[in-house]
PDB file of C-alpha atoms and ligand atoms in Angstrom:
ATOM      1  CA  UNK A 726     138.655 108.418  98.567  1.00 96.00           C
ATOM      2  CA  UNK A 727     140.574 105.074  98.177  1.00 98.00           C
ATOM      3  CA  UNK A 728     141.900 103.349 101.358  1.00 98.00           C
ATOM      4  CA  UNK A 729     145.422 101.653 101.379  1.00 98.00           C
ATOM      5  CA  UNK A 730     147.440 100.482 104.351  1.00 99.00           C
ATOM      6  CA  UNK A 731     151.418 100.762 103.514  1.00 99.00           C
ATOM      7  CA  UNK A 732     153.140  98.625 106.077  1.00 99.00           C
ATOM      8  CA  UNK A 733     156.413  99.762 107.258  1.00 98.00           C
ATOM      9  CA  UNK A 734     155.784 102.967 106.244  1.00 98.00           C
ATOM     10  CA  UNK A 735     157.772 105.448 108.306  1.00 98.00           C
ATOM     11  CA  UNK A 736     160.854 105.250 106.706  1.00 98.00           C
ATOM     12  CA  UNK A 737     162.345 103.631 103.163  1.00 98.00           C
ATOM     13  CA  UNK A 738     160.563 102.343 100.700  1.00 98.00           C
ATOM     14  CA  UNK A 739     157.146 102.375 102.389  1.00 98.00           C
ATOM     15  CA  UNK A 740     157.640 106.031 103.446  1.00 98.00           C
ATOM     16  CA  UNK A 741     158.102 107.060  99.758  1.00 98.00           C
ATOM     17  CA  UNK A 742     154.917 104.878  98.637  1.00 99.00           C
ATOM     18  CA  UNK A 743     152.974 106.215 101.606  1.00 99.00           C
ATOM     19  CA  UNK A 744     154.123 109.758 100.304  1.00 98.00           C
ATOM     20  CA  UNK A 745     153.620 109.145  96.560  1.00 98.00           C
ATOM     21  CA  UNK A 746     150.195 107.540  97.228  1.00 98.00           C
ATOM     22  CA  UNK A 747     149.005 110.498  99.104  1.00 98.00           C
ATOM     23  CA  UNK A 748     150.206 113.063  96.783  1.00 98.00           C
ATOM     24  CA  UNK A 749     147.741 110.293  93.716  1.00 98.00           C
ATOM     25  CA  UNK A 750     144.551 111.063  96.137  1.00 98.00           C
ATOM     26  CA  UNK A 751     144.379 107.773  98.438  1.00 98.00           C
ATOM     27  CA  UNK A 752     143.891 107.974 102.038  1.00 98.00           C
ATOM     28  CA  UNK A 753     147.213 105.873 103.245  1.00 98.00           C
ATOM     29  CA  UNK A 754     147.402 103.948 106.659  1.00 98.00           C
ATOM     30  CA  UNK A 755     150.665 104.691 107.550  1.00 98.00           C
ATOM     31  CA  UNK A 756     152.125 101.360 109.676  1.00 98.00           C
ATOM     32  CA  UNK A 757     155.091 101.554 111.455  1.00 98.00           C
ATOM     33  CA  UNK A 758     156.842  99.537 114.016  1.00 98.00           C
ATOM     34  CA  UNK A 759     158.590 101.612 116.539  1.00 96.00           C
ATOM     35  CA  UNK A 760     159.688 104.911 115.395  1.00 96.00           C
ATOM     36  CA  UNK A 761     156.874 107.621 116.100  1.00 97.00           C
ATOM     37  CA  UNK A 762     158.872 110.340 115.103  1.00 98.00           C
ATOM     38  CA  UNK A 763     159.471 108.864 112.122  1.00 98.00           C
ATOM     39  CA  UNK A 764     155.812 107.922 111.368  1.00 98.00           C
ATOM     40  CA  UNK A 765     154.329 111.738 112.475  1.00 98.00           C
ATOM     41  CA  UNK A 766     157.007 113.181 110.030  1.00 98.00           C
ATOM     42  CA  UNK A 767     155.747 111.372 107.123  1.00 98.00           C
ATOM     43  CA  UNK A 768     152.048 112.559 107.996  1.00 98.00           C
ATOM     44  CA  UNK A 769     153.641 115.858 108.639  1.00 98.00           C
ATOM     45  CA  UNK A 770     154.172 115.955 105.346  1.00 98.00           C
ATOM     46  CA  UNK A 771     151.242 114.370 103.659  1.00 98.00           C
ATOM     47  CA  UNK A 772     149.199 116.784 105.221  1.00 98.00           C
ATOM     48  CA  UNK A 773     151.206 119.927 104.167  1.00 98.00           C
ATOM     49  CA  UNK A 774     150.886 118.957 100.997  1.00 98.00           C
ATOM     50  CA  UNK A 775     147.023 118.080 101.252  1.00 98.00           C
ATOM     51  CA  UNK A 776     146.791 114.957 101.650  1.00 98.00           C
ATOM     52  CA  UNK A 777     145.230 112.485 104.134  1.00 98.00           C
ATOM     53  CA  UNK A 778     147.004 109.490 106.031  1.00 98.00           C
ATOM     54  CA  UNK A 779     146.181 107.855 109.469  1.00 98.00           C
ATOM     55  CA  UNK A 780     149.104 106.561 111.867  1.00 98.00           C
ATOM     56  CA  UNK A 781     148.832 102.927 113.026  1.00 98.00           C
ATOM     57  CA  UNK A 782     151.303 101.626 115.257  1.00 98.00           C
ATOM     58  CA  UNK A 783     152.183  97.411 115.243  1.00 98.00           C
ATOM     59  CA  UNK A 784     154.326  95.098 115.008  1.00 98.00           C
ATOM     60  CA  UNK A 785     153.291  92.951 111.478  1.00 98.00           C
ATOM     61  CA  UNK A 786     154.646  89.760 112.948  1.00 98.00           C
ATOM     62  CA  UNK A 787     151.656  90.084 115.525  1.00 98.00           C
ATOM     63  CA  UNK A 788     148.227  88.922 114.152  1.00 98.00           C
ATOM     64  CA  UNK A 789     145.981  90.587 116.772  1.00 98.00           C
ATOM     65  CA  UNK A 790     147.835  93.618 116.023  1.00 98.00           C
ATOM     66  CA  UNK A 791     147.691  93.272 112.458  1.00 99.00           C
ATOM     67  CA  UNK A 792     143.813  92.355 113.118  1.00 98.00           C
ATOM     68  CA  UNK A 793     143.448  95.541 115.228  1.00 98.00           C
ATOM     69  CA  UNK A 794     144.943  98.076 113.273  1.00 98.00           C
ATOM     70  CA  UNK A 795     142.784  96.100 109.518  1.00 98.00           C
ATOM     71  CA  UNK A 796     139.554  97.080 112.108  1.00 98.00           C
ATOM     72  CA  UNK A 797     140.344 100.761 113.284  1.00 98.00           C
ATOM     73  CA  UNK A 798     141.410 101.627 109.855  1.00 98.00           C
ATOM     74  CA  UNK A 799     137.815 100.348 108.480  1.00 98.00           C
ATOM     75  CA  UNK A 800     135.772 101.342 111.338  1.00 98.00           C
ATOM     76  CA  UNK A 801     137.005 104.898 110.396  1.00 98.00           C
ATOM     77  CA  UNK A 802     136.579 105.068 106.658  1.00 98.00           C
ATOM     78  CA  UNK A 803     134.909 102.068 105.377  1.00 98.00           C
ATOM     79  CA  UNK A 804     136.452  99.510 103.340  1.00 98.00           C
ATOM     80  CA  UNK A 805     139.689  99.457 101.776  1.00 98.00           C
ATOM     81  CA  UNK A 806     140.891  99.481  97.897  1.00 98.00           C
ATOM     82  CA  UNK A 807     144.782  98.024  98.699  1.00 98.00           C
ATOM     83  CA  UNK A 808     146.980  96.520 100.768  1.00 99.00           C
ATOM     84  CA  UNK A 809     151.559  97.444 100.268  1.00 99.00           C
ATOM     85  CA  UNK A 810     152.586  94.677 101.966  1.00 99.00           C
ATOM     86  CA  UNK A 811     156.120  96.587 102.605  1.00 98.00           C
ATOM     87  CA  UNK A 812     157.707  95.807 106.383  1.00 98.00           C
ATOM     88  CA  UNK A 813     160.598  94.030 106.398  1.00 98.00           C
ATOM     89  CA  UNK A 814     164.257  92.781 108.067  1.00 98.00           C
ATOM     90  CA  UNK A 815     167.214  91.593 106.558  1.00 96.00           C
ATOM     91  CA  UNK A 816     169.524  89.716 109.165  1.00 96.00           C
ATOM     92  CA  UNK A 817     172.700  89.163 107.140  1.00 93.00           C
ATOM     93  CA  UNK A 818     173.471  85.773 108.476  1.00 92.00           C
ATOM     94  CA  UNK A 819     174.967  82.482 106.837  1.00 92.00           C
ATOM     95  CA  UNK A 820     173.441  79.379 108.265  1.00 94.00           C
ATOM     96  CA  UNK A 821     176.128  78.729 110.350  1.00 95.00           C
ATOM     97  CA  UNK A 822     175.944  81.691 112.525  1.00 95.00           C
ATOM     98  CA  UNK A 823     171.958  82.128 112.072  1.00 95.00           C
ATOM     99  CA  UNK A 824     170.114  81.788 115.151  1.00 97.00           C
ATOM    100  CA  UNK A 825     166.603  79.546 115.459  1.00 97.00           C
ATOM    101  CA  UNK A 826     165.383  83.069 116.398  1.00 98.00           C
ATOM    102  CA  UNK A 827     166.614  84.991 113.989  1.00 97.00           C
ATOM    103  CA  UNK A 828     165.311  82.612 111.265  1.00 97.00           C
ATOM    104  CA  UNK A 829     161.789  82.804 112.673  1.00 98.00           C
ATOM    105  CA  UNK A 830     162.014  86.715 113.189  1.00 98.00           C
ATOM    106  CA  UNK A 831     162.641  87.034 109.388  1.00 98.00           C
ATOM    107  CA  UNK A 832     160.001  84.595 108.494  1.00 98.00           C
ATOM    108  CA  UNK A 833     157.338  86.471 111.245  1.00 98.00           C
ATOM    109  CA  UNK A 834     157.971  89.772 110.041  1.00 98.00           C
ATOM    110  CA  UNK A 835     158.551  89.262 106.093  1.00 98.00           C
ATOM    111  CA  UNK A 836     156.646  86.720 105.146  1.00 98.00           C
ATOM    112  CA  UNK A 837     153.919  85.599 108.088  1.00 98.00           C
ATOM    113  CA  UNK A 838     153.617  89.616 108.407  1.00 98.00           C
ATOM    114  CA  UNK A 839     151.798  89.671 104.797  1.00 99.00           C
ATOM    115  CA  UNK A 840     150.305  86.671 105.843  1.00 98.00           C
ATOM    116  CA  UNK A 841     148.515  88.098 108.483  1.00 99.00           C
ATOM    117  CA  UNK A 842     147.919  91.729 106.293  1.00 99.00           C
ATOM    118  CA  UNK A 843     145.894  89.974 103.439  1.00 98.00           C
ATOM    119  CA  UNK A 844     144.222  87.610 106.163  1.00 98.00           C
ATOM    120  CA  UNK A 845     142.837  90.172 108.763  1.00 98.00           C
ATOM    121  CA  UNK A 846     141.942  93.043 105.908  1.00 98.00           C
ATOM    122  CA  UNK A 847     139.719  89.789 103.576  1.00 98.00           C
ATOM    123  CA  UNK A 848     136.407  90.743 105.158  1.00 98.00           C
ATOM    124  CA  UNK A 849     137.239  94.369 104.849  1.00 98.00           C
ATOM    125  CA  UNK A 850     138.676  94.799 101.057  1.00 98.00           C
ATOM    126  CA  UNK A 851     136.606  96.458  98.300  1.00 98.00           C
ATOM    127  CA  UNK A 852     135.284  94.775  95.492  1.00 95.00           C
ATOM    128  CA  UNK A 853     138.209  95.467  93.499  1.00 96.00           C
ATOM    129  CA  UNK A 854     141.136  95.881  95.453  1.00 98.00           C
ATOM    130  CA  UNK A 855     144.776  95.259  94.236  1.00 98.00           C
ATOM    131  CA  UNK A 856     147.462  93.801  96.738  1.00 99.00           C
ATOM    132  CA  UNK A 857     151.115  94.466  96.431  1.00 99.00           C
ATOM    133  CA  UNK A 858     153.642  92.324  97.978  1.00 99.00           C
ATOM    134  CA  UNK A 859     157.484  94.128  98.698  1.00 99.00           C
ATOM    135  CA  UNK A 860     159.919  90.855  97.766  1.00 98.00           C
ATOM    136  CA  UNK A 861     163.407  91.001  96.853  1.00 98.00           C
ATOM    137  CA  UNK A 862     165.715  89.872  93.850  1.00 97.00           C
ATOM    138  CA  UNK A 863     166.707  87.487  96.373  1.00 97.00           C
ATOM    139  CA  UNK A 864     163.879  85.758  96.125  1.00 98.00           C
ATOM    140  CA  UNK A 865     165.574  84.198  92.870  1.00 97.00           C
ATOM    141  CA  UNK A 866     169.029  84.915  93.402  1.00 93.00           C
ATOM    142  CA  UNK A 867     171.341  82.604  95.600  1.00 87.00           C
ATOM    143  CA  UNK A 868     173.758  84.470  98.318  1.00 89.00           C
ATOM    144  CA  UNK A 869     175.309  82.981 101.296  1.00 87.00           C
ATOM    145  CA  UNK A 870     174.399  85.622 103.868  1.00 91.00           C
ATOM    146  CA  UNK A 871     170.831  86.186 102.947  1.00 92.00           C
ATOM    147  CA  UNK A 872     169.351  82.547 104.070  1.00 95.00           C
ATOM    148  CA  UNK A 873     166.218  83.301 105.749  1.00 96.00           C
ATOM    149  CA  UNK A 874     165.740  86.959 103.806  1.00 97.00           C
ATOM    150  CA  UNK A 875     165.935  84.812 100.891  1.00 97.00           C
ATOM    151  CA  UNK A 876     163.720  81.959 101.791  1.00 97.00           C
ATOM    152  CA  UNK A 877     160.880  84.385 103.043  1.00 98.00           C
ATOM    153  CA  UNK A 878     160.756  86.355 100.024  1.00 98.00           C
ATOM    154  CA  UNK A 879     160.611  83.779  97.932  1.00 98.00           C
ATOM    155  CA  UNK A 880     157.554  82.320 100.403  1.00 98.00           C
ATOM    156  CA  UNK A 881     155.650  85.820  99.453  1.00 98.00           C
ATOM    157  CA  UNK A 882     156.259  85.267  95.876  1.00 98.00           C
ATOM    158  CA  UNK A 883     154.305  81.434  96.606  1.00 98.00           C
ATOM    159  CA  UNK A 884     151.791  82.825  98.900  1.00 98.00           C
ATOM    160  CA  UNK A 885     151.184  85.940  96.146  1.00 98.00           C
ATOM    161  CA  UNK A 886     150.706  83.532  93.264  1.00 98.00           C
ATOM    162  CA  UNK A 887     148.046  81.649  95.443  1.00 98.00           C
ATOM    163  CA  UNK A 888     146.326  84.508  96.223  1.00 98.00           C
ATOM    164  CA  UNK A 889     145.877  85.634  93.052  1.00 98.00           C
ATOM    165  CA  UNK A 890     144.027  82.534  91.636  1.00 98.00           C
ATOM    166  CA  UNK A 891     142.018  82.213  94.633  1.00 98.00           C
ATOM    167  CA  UNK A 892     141.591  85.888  94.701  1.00 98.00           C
ATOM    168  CA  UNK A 893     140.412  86.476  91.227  1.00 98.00           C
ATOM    169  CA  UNK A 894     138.537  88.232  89.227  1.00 98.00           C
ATOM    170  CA  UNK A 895     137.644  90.321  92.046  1.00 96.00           C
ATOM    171  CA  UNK A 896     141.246  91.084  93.645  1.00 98.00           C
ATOM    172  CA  UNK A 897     144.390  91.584  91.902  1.00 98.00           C
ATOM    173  CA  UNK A 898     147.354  90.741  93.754  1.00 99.00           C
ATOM    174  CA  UNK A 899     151.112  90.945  92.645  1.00 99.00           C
ATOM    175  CA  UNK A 900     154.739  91.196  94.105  1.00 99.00           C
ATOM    176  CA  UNK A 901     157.718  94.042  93.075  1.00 99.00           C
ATOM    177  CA  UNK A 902     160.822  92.398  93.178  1.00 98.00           C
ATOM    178  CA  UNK A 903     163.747  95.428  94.099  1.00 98.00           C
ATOM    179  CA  UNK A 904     167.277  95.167  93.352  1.00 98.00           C
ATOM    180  CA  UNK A 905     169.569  97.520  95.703  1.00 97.00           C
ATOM    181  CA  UNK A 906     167.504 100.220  96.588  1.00 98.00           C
ATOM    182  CA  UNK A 907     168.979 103.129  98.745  1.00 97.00           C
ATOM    183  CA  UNK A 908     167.320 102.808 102.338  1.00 96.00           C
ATOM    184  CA  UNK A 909     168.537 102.392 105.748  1.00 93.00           C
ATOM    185  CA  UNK A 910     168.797  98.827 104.623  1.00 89.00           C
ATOM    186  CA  UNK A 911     171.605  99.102 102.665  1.00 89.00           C
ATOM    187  CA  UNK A 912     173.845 101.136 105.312  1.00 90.00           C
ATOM    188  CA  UNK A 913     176.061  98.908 106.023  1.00 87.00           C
ATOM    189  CA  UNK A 914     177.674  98.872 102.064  1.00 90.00           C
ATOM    190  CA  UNK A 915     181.463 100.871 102.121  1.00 93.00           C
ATOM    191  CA  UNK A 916     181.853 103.421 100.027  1.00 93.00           C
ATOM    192  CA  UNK A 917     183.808 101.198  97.186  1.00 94.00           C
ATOM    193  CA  UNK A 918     181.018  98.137  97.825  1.00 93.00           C
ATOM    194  CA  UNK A 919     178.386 100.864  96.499  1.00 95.00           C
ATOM    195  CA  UNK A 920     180.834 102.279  93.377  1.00 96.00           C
ATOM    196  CA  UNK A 921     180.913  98.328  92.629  1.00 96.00           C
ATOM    197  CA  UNK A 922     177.140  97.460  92.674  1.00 95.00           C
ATOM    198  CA  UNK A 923     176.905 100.877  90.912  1.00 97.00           C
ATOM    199  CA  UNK A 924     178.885  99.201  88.025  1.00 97.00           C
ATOM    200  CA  UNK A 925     177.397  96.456  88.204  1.00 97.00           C
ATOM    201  CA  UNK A 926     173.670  97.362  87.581  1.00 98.00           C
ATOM    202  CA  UNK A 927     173.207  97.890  83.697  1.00 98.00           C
ATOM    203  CA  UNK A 928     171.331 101.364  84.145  1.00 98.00           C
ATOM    204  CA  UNK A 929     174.304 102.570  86.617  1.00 98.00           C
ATOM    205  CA  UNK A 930     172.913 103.420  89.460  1.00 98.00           C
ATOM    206  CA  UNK A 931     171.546 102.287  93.125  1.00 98.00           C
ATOM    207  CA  UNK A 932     167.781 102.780  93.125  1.00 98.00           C
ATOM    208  CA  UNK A 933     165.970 104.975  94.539  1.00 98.00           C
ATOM    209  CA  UNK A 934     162.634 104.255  97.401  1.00 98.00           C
ATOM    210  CA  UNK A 935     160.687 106.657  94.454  1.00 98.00           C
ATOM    211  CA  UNK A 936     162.037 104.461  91.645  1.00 98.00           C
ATOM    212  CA  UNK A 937     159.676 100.936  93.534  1.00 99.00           C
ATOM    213  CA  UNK A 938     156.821 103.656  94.510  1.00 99.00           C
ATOM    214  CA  UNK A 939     156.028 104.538  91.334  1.00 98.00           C
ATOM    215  CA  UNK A 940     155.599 100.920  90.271  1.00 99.00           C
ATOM    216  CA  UNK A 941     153.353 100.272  93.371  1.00 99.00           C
ATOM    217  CA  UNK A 942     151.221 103.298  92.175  1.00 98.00           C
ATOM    218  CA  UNK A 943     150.643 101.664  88.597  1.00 99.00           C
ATOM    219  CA  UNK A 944     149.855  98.125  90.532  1.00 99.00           C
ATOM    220  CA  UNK A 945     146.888  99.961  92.193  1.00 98.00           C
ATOM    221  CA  UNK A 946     145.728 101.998  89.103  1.00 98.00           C
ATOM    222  CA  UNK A 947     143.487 100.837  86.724  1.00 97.00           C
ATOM    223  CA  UNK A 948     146.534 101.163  84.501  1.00 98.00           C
ATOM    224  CA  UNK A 949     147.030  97.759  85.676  1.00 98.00           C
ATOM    225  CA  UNK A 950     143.888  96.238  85.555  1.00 98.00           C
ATOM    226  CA  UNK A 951     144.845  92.723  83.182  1.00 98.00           C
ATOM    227  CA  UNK A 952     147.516  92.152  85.513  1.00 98.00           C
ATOM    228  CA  UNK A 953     147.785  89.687  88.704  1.00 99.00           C
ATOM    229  CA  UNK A 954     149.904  87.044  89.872  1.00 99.00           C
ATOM    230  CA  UNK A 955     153.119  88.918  88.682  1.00 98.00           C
ATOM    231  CA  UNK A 956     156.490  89.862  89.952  1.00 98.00           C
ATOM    232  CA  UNK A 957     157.996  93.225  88.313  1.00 98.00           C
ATOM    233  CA  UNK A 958     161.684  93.348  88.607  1.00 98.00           C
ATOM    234  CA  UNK A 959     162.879  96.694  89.997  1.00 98.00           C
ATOM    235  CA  UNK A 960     166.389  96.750  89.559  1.00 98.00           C
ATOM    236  CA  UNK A 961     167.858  98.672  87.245  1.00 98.00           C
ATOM    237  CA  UNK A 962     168.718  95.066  84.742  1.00 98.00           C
ATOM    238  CA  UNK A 963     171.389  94.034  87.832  1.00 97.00           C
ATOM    239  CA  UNK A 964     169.282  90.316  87.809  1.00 96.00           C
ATOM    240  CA  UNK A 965     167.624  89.351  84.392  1.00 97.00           C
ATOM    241  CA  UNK A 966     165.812  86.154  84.001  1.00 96.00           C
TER     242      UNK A 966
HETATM  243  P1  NAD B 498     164.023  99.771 105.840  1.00 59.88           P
HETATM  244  O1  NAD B 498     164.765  98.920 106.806  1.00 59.88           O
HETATM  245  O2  NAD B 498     164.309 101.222 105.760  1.00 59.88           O
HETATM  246  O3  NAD B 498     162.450  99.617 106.018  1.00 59.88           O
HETATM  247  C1  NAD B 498     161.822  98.489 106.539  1.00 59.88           C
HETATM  248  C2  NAD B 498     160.591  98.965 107.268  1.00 59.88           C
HETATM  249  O4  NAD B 498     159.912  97.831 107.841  1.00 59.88           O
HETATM  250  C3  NAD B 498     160.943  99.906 108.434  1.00 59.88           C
HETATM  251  O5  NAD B 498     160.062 101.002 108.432  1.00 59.88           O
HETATM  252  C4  NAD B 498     160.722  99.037 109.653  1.00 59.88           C
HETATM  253  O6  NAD B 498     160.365  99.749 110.808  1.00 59.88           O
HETATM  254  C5  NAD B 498     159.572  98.166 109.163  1.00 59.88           C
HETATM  255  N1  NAD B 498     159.424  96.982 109.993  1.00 59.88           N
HETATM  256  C6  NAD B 498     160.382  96.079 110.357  1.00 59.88           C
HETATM  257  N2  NAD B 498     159.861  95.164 111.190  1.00 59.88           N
HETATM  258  C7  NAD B 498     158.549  95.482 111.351  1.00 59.88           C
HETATM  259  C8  NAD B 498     157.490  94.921 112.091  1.00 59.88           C
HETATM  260  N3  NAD B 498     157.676  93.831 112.837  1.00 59.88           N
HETATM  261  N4  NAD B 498     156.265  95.516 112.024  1.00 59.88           N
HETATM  262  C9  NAD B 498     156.069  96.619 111.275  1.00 59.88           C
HETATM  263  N5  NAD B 498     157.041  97.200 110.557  1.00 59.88           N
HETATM  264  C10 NAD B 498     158.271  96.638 110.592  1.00 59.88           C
HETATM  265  O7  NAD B 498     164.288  99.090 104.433  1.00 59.88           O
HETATM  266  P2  NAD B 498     163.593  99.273 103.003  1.00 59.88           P
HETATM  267  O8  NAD B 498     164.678  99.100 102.035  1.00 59.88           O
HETATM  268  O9  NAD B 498     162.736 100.480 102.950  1.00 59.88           O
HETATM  269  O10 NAD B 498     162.691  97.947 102.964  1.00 59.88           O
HETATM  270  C11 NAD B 498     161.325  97.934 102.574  1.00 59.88           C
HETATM  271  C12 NAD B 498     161.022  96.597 101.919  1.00 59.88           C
HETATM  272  O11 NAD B 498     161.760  96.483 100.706  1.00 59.88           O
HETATM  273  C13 NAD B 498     161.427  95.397 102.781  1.00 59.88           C
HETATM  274  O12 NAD B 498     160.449  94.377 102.681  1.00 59.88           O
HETATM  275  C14 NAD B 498     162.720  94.948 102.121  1.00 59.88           C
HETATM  276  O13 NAD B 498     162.967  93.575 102.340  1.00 59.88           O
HETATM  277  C15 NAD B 498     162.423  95.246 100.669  1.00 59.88           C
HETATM  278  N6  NAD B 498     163.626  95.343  99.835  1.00 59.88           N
HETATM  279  C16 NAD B 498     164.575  96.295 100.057  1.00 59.88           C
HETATM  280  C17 NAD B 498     165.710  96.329  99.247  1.00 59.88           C
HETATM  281  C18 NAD B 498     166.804  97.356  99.417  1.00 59.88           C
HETATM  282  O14 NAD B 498     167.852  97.219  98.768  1.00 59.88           O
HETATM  283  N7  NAD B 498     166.632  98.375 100.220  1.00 59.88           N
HETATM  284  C19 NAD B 498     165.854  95.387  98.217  1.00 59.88           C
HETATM  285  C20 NAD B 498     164.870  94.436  98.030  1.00 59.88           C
HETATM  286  C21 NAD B 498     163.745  94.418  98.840  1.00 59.88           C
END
């Protein structure tokens, strides 16, 4: 059975790629930050429907923990195939009312956080092993509330198309870029702000956590196998370039 370790896992986007993994065979670490409940429901799950997952609490922005949760994982079912480099935070702040600290929490968590994923689980991977870094459209697009969100998703795009030449042939590593994709992180739109970006995405609709799984699943297969050091736009035609 293949070994992957989903970051961010127990709720979102990660929770549907820890699910859909599962349900493909793999063995999923399931990382989450804070919410047990959360996390235990989304092995609930994976094990009704047969499947096997392991819970690993920490907090990505922390190396040791990143480090200890790479060595449990690997002490407890040998080396790992992938890495879904998912956790992240959005602080919707404009530079002038963007703390020092929230700048370096969104750079610790988004972009050290994957960092510190690909570093810790090196020793660990399997021959061939794919890596799959979670970045945004706004790693291309401008907006004036998104400074450090923006900044640190572009960094993983940098740090992904590094990895890839240094990484190769052996390990594939690429980034999704989502558009709006329906999660907690997009709670604060109104009503009307979602019928706008609605019309404003060519396919006509917000996507969904399953619609940036499924691409995650074909990054691991062998489906992919002539592909690394690539971004895959996820969202729905709203940003073409
Ligand atoms: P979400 O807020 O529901 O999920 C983010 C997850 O990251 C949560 O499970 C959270 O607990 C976890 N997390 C945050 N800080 C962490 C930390 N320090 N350690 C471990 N885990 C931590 O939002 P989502 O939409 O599911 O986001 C998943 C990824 O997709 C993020 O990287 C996000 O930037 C990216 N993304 C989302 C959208 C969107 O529209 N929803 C668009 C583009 C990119």
């Amino acid at each position: 059975m293949k070994n992957i370790i989903i970051t961010g896992a127990s709720r979102g986007i990660g929770r549907a790629i820890a699910i859909r993994l599962a349900r493909e065979g793999y063995r999923v670490a399931i990382n989450y930050y804070r919410n047990d409940e959360a996390a235990k429901d989304v092995l609930r799950l994976i094990e009704q429907e047969g499947g096997s997952g392991e819970l690993y609490q920490a907090d990505v922005s922390r190396y040791e923990e990143v480090e200890a949760m790479v060595k449990k994982f690997y002490s407890a079912y040998g080396k790992i195939y992938g890495l879904v480099a998912n956790a992240g935070i959005y602080i919707r702040r404009n530079i002038r009312e963007m703390s020092i600290e929230d700048w370096k929490r969104t750079m610790d968590v988004n972009l050290n956080g994957a960092f510190y994923l690909v570093k810790a689980s090196l020793p660990y991977l399997e021959h061939h092993a794919s890596i799959v870094f979670i970045s945004s459209q706004l790693a291309f697009r401008g907006s004036p509330s998104s400074v450090a969100y923006s900044a640190s998703k572009a960094g993983l795009l940098g740090l992904m198309r590094s990895l890839a030449i240094q990484l190769a042939p052996d390990i594939r590593v690429n980034a999704i870029a989502p558009g709006t994709i329906d999660t907690d992180m997009i709670s604060n739109y109104t009503e009307e702000e979602r019928r706008k970006r609605e019309r404003e995405i060519p396919l006509g609709r917000i996507g969904s956590p399953e619609d940036i799984a499924n691409v995650v699943s074909f990054l691991l297969s062998e489906d992919s196998s002539y592909i690394t050091g690539a971004t895959i736009d996820v969202n729905g035609g709203f940003y073409i370039h």
